[in-house]
PDB file of C-alpha atoms in Angstrom:
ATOM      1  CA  UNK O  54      -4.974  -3.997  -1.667  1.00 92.00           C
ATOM      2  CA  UNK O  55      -5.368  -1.679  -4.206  1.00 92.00           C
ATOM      3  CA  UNK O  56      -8.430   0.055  -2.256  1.00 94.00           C
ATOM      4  CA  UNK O  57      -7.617   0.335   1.119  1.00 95.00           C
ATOM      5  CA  UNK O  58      -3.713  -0.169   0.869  1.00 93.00           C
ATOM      6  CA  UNK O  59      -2.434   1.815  -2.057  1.00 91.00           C
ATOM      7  CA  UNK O  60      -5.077   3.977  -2.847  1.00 92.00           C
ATOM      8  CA  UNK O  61      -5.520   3.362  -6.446  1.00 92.00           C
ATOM      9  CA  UNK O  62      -8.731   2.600  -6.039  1.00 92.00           C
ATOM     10  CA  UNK O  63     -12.048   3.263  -5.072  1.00 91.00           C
ATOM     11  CA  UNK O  64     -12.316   3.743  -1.951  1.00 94.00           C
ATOM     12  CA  UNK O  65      -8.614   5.263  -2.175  1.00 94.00           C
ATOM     13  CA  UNK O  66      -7.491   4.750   1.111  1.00 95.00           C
ATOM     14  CA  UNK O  67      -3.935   4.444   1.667  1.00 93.00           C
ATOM     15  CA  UNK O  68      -3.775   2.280   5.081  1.00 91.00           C
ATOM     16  CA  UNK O  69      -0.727   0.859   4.755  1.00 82.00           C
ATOM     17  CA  UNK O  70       0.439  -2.131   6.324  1.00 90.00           C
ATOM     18  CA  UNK O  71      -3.168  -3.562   7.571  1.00 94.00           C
ATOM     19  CA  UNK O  72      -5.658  -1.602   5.316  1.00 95.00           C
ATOM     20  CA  UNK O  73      -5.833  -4.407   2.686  1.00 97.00           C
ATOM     21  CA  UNK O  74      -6.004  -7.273   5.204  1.00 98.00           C
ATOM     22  CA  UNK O  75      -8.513  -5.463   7.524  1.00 97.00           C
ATOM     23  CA  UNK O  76     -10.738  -5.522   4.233  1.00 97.00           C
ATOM     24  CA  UNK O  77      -9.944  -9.105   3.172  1.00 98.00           C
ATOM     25  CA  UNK O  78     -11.005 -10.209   7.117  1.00 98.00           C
ATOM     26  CA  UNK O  79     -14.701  -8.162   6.896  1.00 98.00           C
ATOM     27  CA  UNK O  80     -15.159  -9.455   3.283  1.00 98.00           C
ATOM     28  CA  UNK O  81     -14.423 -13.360   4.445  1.00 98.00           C
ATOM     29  CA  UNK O  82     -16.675 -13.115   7.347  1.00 98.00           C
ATOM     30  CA  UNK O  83     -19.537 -11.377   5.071  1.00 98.00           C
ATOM     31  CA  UNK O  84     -19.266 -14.175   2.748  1.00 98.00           C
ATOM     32  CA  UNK O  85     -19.852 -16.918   5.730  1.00 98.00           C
ATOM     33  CA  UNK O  86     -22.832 -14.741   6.823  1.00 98.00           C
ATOM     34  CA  UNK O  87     -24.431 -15.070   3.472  1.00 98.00           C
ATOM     35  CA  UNK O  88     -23.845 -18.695   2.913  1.00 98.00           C
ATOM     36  CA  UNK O  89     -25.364 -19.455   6.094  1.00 98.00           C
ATOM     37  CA  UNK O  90     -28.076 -17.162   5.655  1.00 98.00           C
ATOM     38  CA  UNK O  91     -28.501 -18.387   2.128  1.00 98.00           C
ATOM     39  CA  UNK O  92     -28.053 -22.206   3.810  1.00 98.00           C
ATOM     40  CA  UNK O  93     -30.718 -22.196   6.369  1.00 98.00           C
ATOM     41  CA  UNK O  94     -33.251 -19.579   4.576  1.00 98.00           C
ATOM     42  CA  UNK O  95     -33.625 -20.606   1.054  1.00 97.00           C
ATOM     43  CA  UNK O  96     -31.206 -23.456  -0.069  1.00 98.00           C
ATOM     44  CA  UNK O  97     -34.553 -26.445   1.183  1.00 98.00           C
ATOM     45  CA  UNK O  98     -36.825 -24.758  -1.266  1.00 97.00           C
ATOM     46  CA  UNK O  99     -34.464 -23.597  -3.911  1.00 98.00           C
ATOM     47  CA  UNK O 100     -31.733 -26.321  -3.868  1.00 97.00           C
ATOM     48  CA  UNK O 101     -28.910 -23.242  -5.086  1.00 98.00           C
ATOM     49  CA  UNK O 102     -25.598 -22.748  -4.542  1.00 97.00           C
ATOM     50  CA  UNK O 103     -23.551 -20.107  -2.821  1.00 98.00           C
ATOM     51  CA  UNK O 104     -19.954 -19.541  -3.638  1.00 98.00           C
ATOM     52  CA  UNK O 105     -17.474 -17.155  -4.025  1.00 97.00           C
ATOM     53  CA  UNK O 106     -15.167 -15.893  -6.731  1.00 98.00           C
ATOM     54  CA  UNK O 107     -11.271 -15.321  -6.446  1.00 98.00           C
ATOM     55  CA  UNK O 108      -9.000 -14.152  -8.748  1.00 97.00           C
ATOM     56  CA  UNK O 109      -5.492 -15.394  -8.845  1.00 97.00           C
ATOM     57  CA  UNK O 110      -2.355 -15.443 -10.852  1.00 97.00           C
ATOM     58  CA  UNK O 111      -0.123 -18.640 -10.520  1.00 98.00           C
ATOM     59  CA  UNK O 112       3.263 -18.748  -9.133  1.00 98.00           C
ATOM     60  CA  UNK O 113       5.934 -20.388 -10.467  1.00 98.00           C
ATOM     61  CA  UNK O 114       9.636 -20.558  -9.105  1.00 97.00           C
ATOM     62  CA  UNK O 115      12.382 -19.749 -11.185  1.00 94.00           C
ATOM     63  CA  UNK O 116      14.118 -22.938 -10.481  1.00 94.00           C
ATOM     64  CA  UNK O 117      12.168 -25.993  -8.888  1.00 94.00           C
ATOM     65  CA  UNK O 118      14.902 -27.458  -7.837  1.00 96.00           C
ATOM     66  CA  UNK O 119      15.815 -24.961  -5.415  1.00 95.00           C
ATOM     67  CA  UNK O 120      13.964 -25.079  -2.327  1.00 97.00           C
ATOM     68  CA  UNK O 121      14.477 -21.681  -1.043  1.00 96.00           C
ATOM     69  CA  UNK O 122      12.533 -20.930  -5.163  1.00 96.00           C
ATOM     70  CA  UNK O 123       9.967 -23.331  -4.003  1.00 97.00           C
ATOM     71  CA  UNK O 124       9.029 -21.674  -0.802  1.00 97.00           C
ATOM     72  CA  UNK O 125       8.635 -18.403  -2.430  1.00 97.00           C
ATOM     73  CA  UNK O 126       6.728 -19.679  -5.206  1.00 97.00           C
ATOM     74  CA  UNK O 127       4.212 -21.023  -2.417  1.00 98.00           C
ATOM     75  CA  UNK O 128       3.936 -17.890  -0.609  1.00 98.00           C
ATOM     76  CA  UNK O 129       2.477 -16.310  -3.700  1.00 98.00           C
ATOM     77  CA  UNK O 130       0.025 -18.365  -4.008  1.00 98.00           C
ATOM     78  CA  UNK O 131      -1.187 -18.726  -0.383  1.00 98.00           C
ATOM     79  CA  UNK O 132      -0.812 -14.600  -0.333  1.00 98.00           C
ATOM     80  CA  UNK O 133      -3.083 -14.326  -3.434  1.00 98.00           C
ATOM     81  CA  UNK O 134      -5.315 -17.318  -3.478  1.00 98.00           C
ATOM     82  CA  UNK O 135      -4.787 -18.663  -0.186  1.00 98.00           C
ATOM     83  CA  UNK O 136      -5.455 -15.741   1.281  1.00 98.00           C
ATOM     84  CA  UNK O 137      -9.145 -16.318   0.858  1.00 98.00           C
ATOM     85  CA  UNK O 138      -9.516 -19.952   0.482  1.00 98.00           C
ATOM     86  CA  UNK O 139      -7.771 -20.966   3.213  1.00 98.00           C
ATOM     87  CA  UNK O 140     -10.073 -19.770   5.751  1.00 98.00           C
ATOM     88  CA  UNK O 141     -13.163 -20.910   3.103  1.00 98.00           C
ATOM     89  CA  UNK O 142     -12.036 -24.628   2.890  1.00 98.00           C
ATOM     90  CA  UNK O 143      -9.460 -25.123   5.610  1.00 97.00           C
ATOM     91  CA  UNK O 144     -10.728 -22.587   8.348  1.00 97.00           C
ATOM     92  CA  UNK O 145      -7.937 -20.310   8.815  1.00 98.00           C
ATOM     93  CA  UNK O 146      -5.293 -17.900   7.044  1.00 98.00           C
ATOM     94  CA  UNK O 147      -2.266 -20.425   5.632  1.00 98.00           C
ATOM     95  CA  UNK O 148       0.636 -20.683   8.078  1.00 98.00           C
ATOM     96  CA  UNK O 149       2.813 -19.095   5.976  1.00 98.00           C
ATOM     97  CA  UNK O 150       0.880 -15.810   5.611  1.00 98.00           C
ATOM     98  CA  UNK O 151       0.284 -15.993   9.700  1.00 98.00           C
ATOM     99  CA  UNK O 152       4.260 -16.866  10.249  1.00 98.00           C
ATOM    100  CA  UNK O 153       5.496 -13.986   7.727  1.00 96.00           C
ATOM    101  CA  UNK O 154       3.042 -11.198   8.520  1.00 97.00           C
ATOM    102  CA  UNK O 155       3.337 -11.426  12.522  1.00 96.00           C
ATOM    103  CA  UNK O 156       6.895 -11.769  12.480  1.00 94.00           C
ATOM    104  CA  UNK O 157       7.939  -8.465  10.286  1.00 92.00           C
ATOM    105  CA  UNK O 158       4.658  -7.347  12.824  1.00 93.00           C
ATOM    106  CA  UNK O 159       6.453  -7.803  15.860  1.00 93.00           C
ATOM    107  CA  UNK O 160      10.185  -6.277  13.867  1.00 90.00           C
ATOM    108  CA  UNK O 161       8.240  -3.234  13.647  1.00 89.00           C
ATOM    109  CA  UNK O 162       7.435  -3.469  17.435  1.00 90.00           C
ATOM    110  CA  UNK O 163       4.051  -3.996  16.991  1.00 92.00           C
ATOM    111  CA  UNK O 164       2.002  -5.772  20.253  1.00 94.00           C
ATOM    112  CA  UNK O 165      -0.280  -7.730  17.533  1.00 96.00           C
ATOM    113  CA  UNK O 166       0.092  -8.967  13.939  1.00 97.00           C
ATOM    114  CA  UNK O 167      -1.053  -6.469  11.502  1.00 96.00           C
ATOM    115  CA  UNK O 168      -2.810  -9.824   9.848  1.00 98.00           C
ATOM    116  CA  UNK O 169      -6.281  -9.820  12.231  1.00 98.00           C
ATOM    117  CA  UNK O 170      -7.054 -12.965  13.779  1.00 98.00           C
ATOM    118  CA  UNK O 171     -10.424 -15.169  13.831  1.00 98.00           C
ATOM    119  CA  UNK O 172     -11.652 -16.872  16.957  1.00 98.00           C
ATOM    120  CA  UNK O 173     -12.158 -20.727  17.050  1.00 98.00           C
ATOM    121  CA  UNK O 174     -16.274 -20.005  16.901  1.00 98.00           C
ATOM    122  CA  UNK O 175     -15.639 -17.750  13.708  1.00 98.00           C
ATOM    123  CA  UNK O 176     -12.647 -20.200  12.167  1.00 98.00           C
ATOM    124  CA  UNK O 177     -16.339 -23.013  12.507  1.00 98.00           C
ATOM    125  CA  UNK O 178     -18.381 -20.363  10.993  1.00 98.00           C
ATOM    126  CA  UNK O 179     -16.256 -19.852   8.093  1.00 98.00           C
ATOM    127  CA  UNK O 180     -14.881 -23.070   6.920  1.00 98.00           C
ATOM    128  CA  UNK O 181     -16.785 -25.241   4.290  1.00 98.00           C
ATOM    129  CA  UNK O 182     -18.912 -21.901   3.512  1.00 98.00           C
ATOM    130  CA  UNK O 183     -18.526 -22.383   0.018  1.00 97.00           C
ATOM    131  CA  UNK O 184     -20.693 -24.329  -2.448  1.00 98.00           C
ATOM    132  CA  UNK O 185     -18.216 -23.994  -5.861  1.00 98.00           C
ATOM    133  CA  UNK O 186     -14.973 -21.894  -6.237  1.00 98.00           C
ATOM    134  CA  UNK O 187     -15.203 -18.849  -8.829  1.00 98.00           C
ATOM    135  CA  UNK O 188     -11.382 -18.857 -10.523  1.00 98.00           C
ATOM    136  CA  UNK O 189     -10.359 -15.839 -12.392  1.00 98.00           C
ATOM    137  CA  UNK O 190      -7.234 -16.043 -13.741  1.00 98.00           C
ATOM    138  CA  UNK O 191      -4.915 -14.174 -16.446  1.00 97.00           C
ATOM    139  CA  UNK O 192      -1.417 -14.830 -15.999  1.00 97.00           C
ATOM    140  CA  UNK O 193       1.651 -16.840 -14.326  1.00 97.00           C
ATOM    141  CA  UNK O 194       4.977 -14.855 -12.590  1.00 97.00           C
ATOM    142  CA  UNK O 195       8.169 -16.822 -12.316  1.00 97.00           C
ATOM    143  CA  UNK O 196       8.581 -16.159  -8.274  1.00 97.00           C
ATOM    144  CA  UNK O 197      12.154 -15.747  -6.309  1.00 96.00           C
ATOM    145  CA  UNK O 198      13.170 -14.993  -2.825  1.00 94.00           C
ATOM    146  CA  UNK O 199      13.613 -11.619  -2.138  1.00 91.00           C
ATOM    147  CA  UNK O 200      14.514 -10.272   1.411  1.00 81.00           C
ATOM    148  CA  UNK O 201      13.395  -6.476   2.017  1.00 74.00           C
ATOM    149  CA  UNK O 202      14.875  -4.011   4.030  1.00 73.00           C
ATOM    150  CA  UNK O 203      12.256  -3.660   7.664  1.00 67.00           C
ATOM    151  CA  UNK O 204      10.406  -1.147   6.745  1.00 63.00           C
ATOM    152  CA  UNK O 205       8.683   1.176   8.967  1.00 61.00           C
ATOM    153  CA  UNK O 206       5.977   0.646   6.344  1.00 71.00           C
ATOM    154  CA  UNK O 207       5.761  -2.689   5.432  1.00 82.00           C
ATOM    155  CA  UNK O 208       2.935  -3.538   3.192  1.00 89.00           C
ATOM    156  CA  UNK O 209       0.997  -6.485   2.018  1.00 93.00           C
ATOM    157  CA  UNK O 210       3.325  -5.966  -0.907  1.00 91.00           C
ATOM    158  CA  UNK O 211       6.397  -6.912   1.163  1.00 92.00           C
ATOM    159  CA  UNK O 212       5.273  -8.734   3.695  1.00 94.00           C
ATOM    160  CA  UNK O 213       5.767 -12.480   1.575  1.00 95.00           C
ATOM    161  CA  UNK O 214      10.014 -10.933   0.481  1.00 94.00           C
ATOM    162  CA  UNK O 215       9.788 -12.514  -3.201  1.00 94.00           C
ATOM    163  CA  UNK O 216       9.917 -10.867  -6.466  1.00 95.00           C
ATOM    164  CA  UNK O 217       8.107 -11.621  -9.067  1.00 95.00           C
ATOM    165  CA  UNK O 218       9.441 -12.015 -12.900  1.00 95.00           C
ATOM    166  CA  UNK O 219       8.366 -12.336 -16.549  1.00 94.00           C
ATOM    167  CA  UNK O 220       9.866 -14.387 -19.689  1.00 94.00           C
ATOM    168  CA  UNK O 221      10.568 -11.969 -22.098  1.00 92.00           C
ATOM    169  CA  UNK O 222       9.593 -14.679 -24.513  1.00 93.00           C
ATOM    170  CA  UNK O 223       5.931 -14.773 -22.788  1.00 92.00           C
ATOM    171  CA  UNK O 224       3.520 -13.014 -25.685  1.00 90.00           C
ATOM    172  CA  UNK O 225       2.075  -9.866 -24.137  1.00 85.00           C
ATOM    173  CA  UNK O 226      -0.747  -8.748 -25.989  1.00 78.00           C
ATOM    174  CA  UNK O 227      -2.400  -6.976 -23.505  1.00 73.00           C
ATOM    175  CA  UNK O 228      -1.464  -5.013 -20.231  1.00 76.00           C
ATOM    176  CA  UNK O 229       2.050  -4.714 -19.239  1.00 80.00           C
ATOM    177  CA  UNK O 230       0.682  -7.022 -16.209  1.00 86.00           C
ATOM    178  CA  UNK O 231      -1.042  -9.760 -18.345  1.00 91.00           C
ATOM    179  CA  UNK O 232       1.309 -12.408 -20.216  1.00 93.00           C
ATOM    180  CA  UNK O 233       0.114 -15.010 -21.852  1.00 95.00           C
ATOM    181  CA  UNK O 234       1.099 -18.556 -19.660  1.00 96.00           C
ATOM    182  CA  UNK O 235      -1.601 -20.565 -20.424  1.00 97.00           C
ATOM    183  CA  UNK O 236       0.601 -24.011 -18.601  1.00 98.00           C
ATOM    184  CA  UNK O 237      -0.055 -21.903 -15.508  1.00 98.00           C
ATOM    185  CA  UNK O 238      -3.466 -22.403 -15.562  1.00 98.00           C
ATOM    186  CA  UNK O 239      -3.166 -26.134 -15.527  1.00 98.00           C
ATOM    187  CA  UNK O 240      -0.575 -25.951 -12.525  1.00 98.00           C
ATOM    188  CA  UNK O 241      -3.407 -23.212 -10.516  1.00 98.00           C
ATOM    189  CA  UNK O 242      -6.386 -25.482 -11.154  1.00 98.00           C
ATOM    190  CA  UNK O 243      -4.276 -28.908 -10.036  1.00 98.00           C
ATOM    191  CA  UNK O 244      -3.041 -26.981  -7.088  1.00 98.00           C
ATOM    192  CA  UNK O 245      -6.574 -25.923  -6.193  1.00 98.00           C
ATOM    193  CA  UNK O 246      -7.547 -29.929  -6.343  1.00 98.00           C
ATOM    194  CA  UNK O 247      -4.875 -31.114  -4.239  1.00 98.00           C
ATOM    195  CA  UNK O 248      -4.777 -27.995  -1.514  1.00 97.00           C
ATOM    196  CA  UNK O 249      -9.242 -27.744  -1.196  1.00 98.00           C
ATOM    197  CA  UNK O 250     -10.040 -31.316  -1.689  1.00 97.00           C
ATOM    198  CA  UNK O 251     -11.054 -30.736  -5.456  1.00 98.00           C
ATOM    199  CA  UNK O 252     -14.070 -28.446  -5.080  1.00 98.00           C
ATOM    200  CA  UNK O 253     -16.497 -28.011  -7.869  1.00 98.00           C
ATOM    201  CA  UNK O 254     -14.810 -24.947  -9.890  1.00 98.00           C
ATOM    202  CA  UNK O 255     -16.047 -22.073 -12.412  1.00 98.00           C
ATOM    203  CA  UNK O 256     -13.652 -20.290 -14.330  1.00 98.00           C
ATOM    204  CA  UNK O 257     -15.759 -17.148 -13.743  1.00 98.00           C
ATOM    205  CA  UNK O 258     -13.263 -14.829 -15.406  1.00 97.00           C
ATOM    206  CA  UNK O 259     -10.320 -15.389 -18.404  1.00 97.00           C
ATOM    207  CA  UNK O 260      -9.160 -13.226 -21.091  1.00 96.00           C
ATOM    208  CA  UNK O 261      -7.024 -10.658 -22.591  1.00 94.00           C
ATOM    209  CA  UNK O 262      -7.363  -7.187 -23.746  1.00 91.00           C
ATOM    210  CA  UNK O 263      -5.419  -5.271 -26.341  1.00 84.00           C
ATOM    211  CA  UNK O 264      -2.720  -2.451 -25.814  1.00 70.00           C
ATOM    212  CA  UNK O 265      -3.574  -0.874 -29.414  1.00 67.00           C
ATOM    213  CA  UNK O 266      -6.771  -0.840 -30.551  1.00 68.00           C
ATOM    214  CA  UNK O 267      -6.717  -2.923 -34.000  1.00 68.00           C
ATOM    215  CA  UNK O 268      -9.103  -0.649 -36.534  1.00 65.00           C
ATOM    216  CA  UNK O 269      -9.955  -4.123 -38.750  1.00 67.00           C
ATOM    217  CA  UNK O 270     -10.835  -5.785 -34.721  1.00 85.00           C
ATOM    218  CA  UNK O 271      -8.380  -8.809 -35.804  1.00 88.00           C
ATOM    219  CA  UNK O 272      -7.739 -10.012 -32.463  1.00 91.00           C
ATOM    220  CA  UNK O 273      -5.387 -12.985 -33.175  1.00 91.00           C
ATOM    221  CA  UNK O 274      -3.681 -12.422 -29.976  1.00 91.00           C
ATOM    222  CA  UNK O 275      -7.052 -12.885 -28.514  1.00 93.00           C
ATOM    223  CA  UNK O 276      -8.083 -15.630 -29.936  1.00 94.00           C
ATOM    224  CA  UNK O 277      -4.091 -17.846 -29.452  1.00 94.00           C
ATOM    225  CA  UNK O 278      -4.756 -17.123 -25.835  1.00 95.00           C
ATOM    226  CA  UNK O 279      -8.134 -18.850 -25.648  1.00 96.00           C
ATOM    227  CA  UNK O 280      -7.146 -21.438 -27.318  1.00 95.00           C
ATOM    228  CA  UNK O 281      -4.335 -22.263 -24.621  1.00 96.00           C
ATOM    229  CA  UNK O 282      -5.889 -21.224 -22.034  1.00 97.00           C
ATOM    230  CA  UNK O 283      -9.287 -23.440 -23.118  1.00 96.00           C
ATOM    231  CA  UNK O 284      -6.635 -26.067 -23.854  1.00 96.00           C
ATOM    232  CA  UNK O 285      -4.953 -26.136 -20.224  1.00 97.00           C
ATOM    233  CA  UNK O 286      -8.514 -26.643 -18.497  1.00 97.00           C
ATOM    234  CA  UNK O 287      -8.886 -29.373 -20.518  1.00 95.00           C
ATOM    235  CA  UNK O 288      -5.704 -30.962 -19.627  1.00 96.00           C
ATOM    236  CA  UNK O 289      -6.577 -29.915 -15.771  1.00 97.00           C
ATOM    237  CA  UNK O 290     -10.046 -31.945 -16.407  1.00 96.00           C
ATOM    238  CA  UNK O 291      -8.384 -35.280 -17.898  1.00 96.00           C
ATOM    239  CA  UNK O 292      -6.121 -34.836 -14.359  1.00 98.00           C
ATOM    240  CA  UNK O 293      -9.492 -35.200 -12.294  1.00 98.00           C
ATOM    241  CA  UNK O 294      -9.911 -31.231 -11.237  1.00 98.00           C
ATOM    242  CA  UNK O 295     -13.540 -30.804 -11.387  1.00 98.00           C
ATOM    243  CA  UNK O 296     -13.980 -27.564 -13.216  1.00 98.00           C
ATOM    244  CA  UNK O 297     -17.775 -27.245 -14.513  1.00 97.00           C
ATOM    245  CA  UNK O 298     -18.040 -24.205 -16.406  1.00 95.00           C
ATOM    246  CA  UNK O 299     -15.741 -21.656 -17.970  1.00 96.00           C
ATOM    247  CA  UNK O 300     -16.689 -17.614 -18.960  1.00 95.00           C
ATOM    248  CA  UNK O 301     -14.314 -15.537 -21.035  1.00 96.00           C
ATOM    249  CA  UNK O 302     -13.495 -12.024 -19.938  1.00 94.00           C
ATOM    250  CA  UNK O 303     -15.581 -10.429 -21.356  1.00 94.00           C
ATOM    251  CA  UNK O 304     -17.938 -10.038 -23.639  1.00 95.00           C
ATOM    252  CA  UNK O 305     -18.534  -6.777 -24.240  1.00 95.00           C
ATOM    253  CA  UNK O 306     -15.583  -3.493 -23.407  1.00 93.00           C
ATOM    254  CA  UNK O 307     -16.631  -1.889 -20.819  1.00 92.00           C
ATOM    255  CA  UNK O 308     -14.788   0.178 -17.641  1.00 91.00           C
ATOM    256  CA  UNK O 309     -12.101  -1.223 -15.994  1.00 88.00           C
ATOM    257  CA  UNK O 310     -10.980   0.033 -12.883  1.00 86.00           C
ATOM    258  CA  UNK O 311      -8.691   2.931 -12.789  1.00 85.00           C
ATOM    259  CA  UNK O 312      -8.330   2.357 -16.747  1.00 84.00           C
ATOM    260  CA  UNK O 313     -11.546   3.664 -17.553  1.00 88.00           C
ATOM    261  CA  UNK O 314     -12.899   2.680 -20.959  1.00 88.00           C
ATOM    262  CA  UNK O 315      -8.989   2.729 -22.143  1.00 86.00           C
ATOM    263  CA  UNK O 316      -8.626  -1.351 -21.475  1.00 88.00           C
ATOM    264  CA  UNK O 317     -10.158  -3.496 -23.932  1.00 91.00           C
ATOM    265  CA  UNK O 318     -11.305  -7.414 -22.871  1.00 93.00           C
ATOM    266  CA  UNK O 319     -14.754  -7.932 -24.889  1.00 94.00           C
ATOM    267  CA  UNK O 320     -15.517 -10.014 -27.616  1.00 95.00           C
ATOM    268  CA  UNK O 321     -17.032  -6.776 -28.855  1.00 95.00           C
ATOM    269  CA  UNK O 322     -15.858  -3.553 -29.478  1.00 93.00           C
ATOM    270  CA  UNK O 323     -17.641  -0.932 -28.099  1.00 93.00           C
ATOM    271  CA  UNK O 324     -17.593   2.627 -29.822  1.00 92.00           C
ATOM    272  CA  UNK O 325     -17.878   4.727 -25.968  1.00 92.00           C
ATOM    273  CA  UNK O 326     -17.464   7.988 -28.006  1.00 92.00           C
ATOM    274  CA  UNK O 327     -21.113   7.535 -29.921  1.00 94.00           C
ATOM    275  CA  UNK O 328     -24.197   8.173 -28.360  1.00 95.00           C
ATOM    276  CA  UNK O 329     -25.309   4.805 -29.284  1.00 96.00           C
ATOM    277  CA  UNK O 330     -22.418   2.838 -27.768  1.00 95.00           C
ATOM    278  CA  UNK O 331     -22.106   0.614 -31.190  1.00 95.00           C
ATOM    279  CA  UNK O 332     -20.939  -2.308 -30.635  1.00 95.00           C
ATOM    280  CA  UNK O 333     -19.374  -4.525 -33.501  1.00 94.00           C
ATOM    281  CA  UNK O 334     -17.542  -8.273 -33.135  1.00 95.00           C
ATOM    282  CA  UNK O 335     -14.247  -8.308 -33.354  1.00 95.00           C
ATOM    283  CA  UNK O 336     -12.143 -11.826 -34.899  1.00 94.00           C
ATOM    284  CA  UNK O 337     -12.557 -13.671 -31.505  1.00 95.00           C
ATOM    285  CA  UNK O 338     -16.119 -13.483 -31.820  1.00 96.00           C
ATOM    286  CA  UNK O 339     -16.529 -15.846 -34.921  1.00 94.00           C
ATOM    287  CA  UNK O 340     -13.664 -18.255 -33.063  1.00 94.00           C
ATOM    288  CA  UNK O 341     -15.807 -18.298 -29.191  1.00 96.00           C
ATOM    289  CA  UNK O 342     -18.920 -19.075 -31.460  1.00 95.00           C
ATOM    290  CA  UNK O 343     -17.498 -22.085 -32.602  1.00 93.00           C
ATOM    291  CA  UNK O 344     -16.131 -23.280 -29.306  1.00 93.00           C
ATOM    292  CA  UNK O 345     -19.586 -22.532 -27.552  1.00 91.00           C
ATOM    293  CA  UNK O 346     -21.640 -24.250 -30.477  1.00 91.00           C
ATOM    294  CA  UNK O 347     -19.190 -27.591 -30.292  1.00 87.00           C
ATOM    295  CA  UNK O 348     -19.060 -27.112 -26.305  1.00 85.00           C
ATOM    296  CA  UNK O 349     -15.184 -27.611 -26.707  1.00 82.00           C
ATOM    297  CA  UNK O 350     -12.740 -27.058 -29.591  1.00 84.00           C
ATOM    298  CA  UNK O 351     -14.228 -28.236 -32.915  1.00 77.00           C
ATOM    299  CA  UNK O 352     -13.214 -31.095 -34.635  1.00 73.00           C
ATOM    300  CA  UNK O 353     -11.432 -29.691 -38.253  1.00 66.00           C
ATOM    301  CA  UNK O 354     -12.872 -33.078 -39.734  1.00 66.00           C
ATOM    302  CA  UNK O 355     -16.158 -33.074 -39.118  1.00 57.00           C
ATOM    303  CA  UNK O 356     -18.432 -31.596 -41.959  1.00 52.00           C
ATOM    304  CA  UNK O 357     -21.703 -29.815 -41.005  1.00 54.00           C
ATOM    305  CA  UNK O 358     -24.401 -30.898 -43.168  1.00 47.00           C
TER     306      UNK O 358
END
């Protein structure tokens, strides 16, 4: 969205309206091509796995007892996460993103929906093309209905009419996009179990980076959101989701996106202005240790002899 629809990013095109979900189609059917080429090539003499990784925030509406809050909160998630899966496990785009996109389509007097289409022999190709699910995830929006204006220009931003919203409670150490929700987690991962039939999950990306850098590298903030985060995955495991592995975000700085070497995730601070790149731990470093070496949160009681 952010490539081919805004522009923000590489490659910067700004095709609005069908530029992000042109991309989304090619990258889905490129993914199918190299599971089956991985499937019938390699996977008898290697015994691997091919999946893919998708990053989504969780959705959560601003008051479940109101349906019309309920719908919305589901078409963020089918419009982030569903968006991809869908076709992966189920073998098509969700209804929902079909329904809203070729409806404000045909508004705009358009002969097809600006969301492509894949033909019944591609829809076969597709589904089940997945091995694990990657999750990344960062942070949960509080989701309402939101009717737009038709716009000549409607975007992928648009198309779903919700709007999303923060607690102002909700720590934000980081970004001004990335509070710190780690309940949402629980409620993603659960609604990945019930909507994909509980595929085998890695949390291939979770953190937090820092809006000020801290000169003494005491990353508290860092380290409360690992904890809850790390804490809700556990909780989504005793509920049966079968997540197998989890990597934090990440452990070195490094450049991120359009924020250069400006936006901090690592475990270790990395000097970008000397030649050597220095790198030196920061709090979190000493905390993840632990975790890693007791494969879980350590138990305070036990003594290490």
């Amino acid at each position: 969205e952010k490539g081919y629809e805004t522009g923000e990013h590489a490659p910067g095109l700004k095709l609005g309206g069908c530029g992000a979900y042109k991309a989304a189609h090619h990258i889905i059917k490129s993914h199918a091509k190299v599971w089956h080429s991985y499937n019938n090539t390699w996977r008898s003499e290697q015994q691997g796995m091919v999946g893919i990784s998708l990053t989504s925030g969780w959705g959560e509406p601003i008051d479940p007892h109101n349906q019309t809050d309920r719908d919305a909160a589901e078409r963020y998630i089918q419009f982030h996460l569903g968006w991809f899966a869908n076709p992966i496990y189920r073998g098509d785009y969700p209804e929902i993103m079909k329904n809203y996109v070729g409806r404000k389509s045909a508004q705009q007097g358009l002969r097809t929906s600006r969301l492509p289409t894949f033909s019944v022999q591609e829809k076969n190709y597709i589904k089940g093309t997945s091995d694990f699910l990657g999750i990344g995830h960062f942070t949960t929006r509080y989701v309402i209905q939101k009717s737009l204006p038709l716009l000549q220009a409607s975007s992928y931003n648009t198309d779903p009419d919700l709007a999303e919203l923060v607690d102002p409670k909700w720590p934000a150490p980081g970004p001004k996009w990335l509070y710190s929700v780690p309940w949402g987690f629980r409620r993603l991962l659960n609604f990945i179990k019930i909507q994909y039939g509980n595929p085998l999950i890695y949390v291939t990306e979770n953190g937090v980076s820092e809006k000020v850098q801290c000169t003494q590298l005491c990353d508290e903030w860092r380290i409360e959101y690992l904890k809850g985060y790390i804490n809700e995955i556990l909780k989504a495991l005793n509920d049966g989701v079968n997540v197998k592995g989890y990597t934090a975000w990440s452990l070195l700085d490094k450049f991120e996106w359009n924020k250069g070497f400006s936006e901090r995730f690592g475990f270790y601070h990395v000097d970008f202005k000397n030649e050597n790149k220095t790198r030196i731990p920061k709090a979190s470093v000493v905390y993840y240790k632990k975790i890693i070496s007791a494969n879980g949160f350590p138990n305070p009681r036990e003594v290490m002899s």
